[in-house]
């Protein structure tokens, strides 16, 4: 992106912009020192080049978000002499829109153990909250005793008493 500054004008090499990073190469084709400053969305303070002597150039790196930006030469009376312009940046350029609010007041909640209303209106517990039963009818959360009184489900292996 090239910006050409003369003593009474500021011209850009392109007129359409999408959000993203840019390098403005500022060429001073005037007879006195100029500079380039830019302000707009996402820039808490204007970004600008140092003074650019006649016949030289400088670069300005900036990341543009969607919106309108002001560009001007902050040297002396340059802005009043016509060294200014506006640009409009379009597109999303990776900007993430804010999340939409989650609706509240619905009768069903996520399956994380919160009560859920059954079709009859009575609360039921989610299966992840309460002990589940194995096919034999015993809970799976803690070891149980066998009909002989010995613990089952021991982490030490089969045939070894737990404990």
mmCIF file of C-alpha atoms in Angstrom:
data_model
loop_
_atom_site.group_PDB
_atom_site.id
_atom_site.type_symbol
_atom_site.label_atom_id
_atom_site.label_comp_id
_atom_site.label_asym_id
_atom_site.label_seq_id
_atom_site.Cartn_x
_atom_site.Cartn_y
_atom_site.Cartn_z
ATOM 1 C CA UNK A 1 0.000 0.000 0.000
ATOM 2 C CA UNK A 2 1.604 3.264 -1.118
ATOM 3 C CA UNK A 3 0.771 6.740 0.187
ATOM 4 C CA UNK A 4 2.105 9.611 -1.897
ATOM 5 C CA UNK A 5 2.390 12.949 -0.111
ATOM 6 C CA UNK A 6 2.938 16.227 -1.919
ATOM 7 C CA UNK A 7 2.837 19.686 -0.409
ATOM 8 C CA UNK A 8 -0.949 19.962 -0.798
ATOM 9 C CA UNK A 9 -2.237 16.398 -1.313
ATOM 10 C CA UNK A 10 -2.212 12.885 0.091
ATOM 11 C CA UNK A 11 -3.047 10.041 -2.329
ATOM 12 C CA UNK A 12 -3.470 6.316 -1.677
ATOM 13 C CA UNK A 13 -2.595 3.570 -4.180
ATOM 14 C CA UNK A 14 -5.846 1.736 -3.397
ATOM 15 C CA UNK A 15 -9.324 2.749 -2.334
ATOM 16 C CA UNK A 16 -10.807 -0.445 -0.866
ATOM 17 C CA UNK A 17 -9.598 -2.089 2.326
ATOM 18 C CA UNK A 18 -10.481 -5.263 4.194
ATOM 19 C CA UNK A 19 -9.587 -5.937 7.813
ATOM 20 C CA UNK A 20 -6.058 -7.187 8.404
ATOM 21 C CA UNK A 21 -2.421 -6.094 8.643
ATOM 22 C CA UNK A 22 -1.059 -3.409 6.294
ATOM 23 C CA UNK A 23 2.270 -1.768 5.567
ATOM 24 C CA UNK A 24 1.853 1.802 4.364
ATOM 25 C CA UNK A 25 4.877 2.915 2.337
ATOM 26 C CA UNK A 26 4.788 6.713 2.565
ATOM 27 C CA UNK A 27 6.610 8.600 -0.216
ATOM 28 C CA UNK A 28 7.271 12.301 0.189
ATOM 29 C CA UNK A 29 7.189 13.886 -3.266
ATOM 30 C CA UNK A 30 6.803 17.389 -1.840
ATOM 31 C CA UNK A 31 9.349 20.145 -1.212
ATOM 32 C CA UNK A 32 9.130 20.067 2.595
ATOM 33 C CA UNK A 33 8.972 17.468 5.405
ATOM 34 C CA UNK A 34 5.770 15.464 5.854
ATOM 35 C CA UNK A 35 4.675 12.422 7.908
ATOM 36 C CA UNK A 36 1.702 10.058 8.062
ATOM 37 C CA UNK A 37 -0.616 9.476 11.017
ATOM 38 C CA UNK A 38 -3.625 7.156 11.239
ATOM 39 C CA UNK A 39 -6.411 6.842 13.826
ATOM 40 C CA UNK A 40 -9.524 4.683 14.006
ATOM 41 C CA UNK A 41 -10.996 1.488 15.488
ATOM 42 C CA UNK A 42 -8.555 -0.557 17.548
ATOM 43 C CA UNK A 43 -5.957 2.221 17.760
ATOM 44 C CA UNK A 44 -6.009 3.760 21.232
ATOM 45 C CA UNK A 45 -3.604 6.472 20.075
ATOM 46 C CA UNK A 46 -2.793 7.494 16.494
ATOM 47 C CA UNK A 47 0.079 5.602 14.880
ATOM 48 C CA UNK A 48 2.477 7.697 12.848
ATOM 49 C CA UNK A 49 5.763 7.801 10.992
ATOM 50 C CA UNK A 50 8.603 10.090 11.963
ATOM 51 C CA UNK A 51 9.160 13.141 9.740
ATOM 52 C CA UNK A 52 9.860 12.215 6.106
ATOM 53 C CA UNK A 53 12.265 14.458 4.210
ATOM 54 C CA UNK A 54 11.510 15.438 0.591
ATOM 55 C CA UNK A 55 12.394 12.638 -1.835
ATOM 56 C CA UNK A 56 12.477 9.925 0.859
ATOM 57 C CA UNK A 57 10.015 7.407 2.249
ATOM 58 C CA UNK A 58 9.014 5.664 5.483
ATOM 59 C CA UNK A 59 6.912 2.624 6.393
ATOM 60 C CA UNK A 60 4.032 2.420 8.830
ATOM 61 C CA UNK A 61 2.813 -1.019 10.000
ATOM 62 C CA UNK A 62 -0.775 -1.172 11.240
ATOM 63 C CA UNK A 63 -3.535 -3.754 11.672
ATOM 64 C CA UNK A 64 -6.909 -2.455 10.525
ATOM 65 C CA UNK A 65 -10.289 -3.541 11.882
ATOM 66 C CA UNK A 66 -13.616 -2.874 10.183
ATOM 67 C CA UNK A 67 -14.607 0.791 10.469
ATOM 68 C CA UNK A 68 -13.560 4.282 9.356
ATOM 69 C CA UNK A 69 -10.000 5.611 9.733
ATOM 70 C CA UNK A 70 -8.528 9.095 9.381
ATOM 71 C CA UNK A 71 -5.123 9.464 7.672
ATOM 72 C CA UNK A 72 -3.222 12.759 7.699
ATOM 73 C CA UNK A 73 0.178 14.402 7.847
ATOM 74 C CA UNK A 74 0.778 15.715 11.365
ATOM 75 C CA UNK A 75 3.623 18.001 10.218
ATOM 76 C CA UNK A 76 3.117 21.755 10.554
ATOM 77 C CA UNK A 77 -0.060 22.919 8.784
ATOM 78 C CA UNK A 78 -0.253 19.902 6.431
ATOM 79 C CA UNK A 79 -3.724 18.788 7.445
ATOM 80 C CA UNK A 80 -5.217 22.189 6.648
ATOM 81 C CA UNK A 81 -3.324 22.169 3.335
ATOM 82 C CA UNK A 82 -5.129 18.994 2.197
ATOM 83 C CA UNK A 83 -2.832 16.211 3.393
ATOM 84 C CA UNK A 84 -5.680 14.166 4.851
ATOM 85 C CA UNK A 85 -8.169 11.496 3.816
ATOM 86 C CA UNK A 86 -10.562 8.867 5.195
ATOM 87 C CA UNK A 87 -10.680 5.161 4.483
ATOM 88 C CA UNK A 88 -13.364 2.605 5.270
ATOM 89 C CA UNK A 89 -12.292 -0.922 6.142
ATOM 90 C CA UNK A 90 -14.742 -3.742 5.501
ATOM 91 C CA UNK A 91 -14.820 -7.437 6.311
ATOM 92 C CA UNK A 92 -14.286 -9.414 9.448
ATOM 93 C CA UNK A 93 -10.549 -10.060 9.121
ATOM 94 C CA UNK A 94 -10.569 -12.585 11.931
ATOM 95 C CA UNK A 95 -12.467 -10.428 14.388
ATOM 96 C CA UNK A 96 -14.677 -12.707 16.464
ATOM 97 C CA UNK A 97 -18.197 -11.357 17.052
ATOM 98 C CA UNK A 98 -19.438 -11.430 20.649
ATOM 99 C CA UNK A 99 -21.258 -14.602 21.663
ATOM 100 C CA UNK A 100 -25.024 -14.431 21.620
ATOM 101 C CA UNK A 101 -26.705 -14.742 25.008
ATOM 102 C CA UNK A 102 -28.019 -18.151 26.011
ATOM 103 C CA UNK A 103 -31.782 -18.266 26.430
ATOM 104 C CA UNK A 104 -32.913 -18.752 30.017
ATOM 105 C CA UNK A 105 -35.992 -20.308 31.555
ATOM 106 C CA UNK A 106 -36.095 -23.445 29.442
ATOM 107 C CA UNK A 107 -37.338 -26.574 31.266
ATOM 108 C CA UNK A 108 -34.399 -28.717 30.111
ATOM 109 C CA UNK A 109 -30.814 -28.285 31.284
ATOM 110 C CA UNK A 110 -27.565 -29.879 30.153
ATOM 111 C CA UNK A 111 -26.867 -33.480 31.243
ATOM 112 C CA UNK A 112 -24.386 -32.550 33.971
ATOM 113 C CA UNK A 113 -26.401 -33.716 36.933
ATOM 114 C CA UNK A 114 -28.920 -30.895 37.001
ATOM 115 C CA UNK A 115 -32.537 -31.902 37.494
ATOM 116 C CA UNK A 116 -34.501 -32.281 34.294
ATOM 117 C CA UNK A 117 -38.241 -32.138 34.087
ATOM 118 C CA UNK A 118 -39.916 -35.288 32.880
ATOM 119 C CA UNK A 119 -43.002 -35.084 30.664
ATOM 120 C CA UNK A 120 -45.111 -35.393 33.829
ATOM 121 C CA UNK A 121 -43.368 -32.385 35.391
ATOM 122 C CA UNK A 122 -41.592 -34.269 38.202
ATOM 123 C CA UNK A 123 -37.835 -33.762 38.500
ATOM 124 C CA UNK A 124 -35.556 -36.663 37.657
ATOM 125 C CA UNK A 125 -31.813 -36.937 38.217
ATOM 126 C CA UNK A 126 -29.351 -37.287 35.394
ATOM 127 C CA UNK A 127 -27.693 -40.729 35.251
ATOM 128 C CA UNK A 128 -24.244 -39.150 35.716
ATOM 129 C CA UNK A 129 -25.148 -37.975 39.226
ATOM 130 C CA UNK A 130 -26.660 -41.064 40.838
ATOM 131 C CA UNK A 131 -25.078 -44.505 41.222
ATOM 132 C CA UNK A 132 -25.815 -46.683 38.247
ATOM 133 C CA UNK A 133 -26.741 -50.279 38.551
ATOM 134 C CA UNK A 134 -24.933 -53.136 36.864
ATOM 135 C CA UNK A 135 -26.882 -55.835 35.051
ATOM 136 C CA UNK A 136 -26.893 -57.816 38.325
ATOM 137 C CA UNK A 137 -28.538 -54.936 40.168
ATOM 138 C CA UNK A 138 -25.559 -53.814 42.258
ATOM 139 C CA UNK A 139 -24.282 -50.199 42.207
ATOM 140 C CA UNK A 140 -21.069 -49.622 40.199
ATOM 141 C CA UNK A 141 -19.701 -46.709 42.249
ATOM 142 C CA UNK A 142 -18.307 -48.670 45.208
ATOM 143 C CA UNK A 143 -17.252 -52.284 45.854
ATOM 144 C CA UNK A 144 -20.039 -54.473 47.145
ATOM 145 C CA UNK A 145 -20.020 -57.689 49.056
ATOM 146 C CA UNK A 146 -20.570 -61.010 47.376
ATOM 147 C CA UNK A 147 -23.165 -63.414 48.767
ATOM 148 C CA UNK A 148 -20.304 -64.979 50.800
ATOM 149 C CA UNK A 149 -19.335 -61.629 52.371
ATOM 150 C CA UNK A 150 -16.073 -61.138 50.439
ATOM 151 C CA UNK A 151 -15.569 -57.755 48.713
ATOM 152 C CA UNK A 152 -15.846 -57.674 44.915
ATOM 153 C CA UNK A 153 -14.315 -55.237 42.443
ATOM 154 C CA UNK A 154 -10.959 -55.097 44.252
ATOM 155 C CA UNK A 155 -8.218 -53.233 42.282
ATOM 156 C CA UNK A 156 -5.608 -55.807 43.417
ATOM 157 C CA UNK A 157 -6.794 -58.488 41.003
ATOM 158 C CA UNK A 158 -8.938 -61.618 41.114
ATOM 159 C CA UNK A 159 -8.623 -63.953 44.078
ATOM 160 C CA UNK A 160 -6.694 -61.453 46.244
ATOM 161 C CA UNK A 161 -8.524 -59.906 49.187
ATOM 162 C CA UNK A 162 -8.775 -56.114 49.005
ATOM 163 C CA UNK A 163 -7.810 -53.863 51.699
#
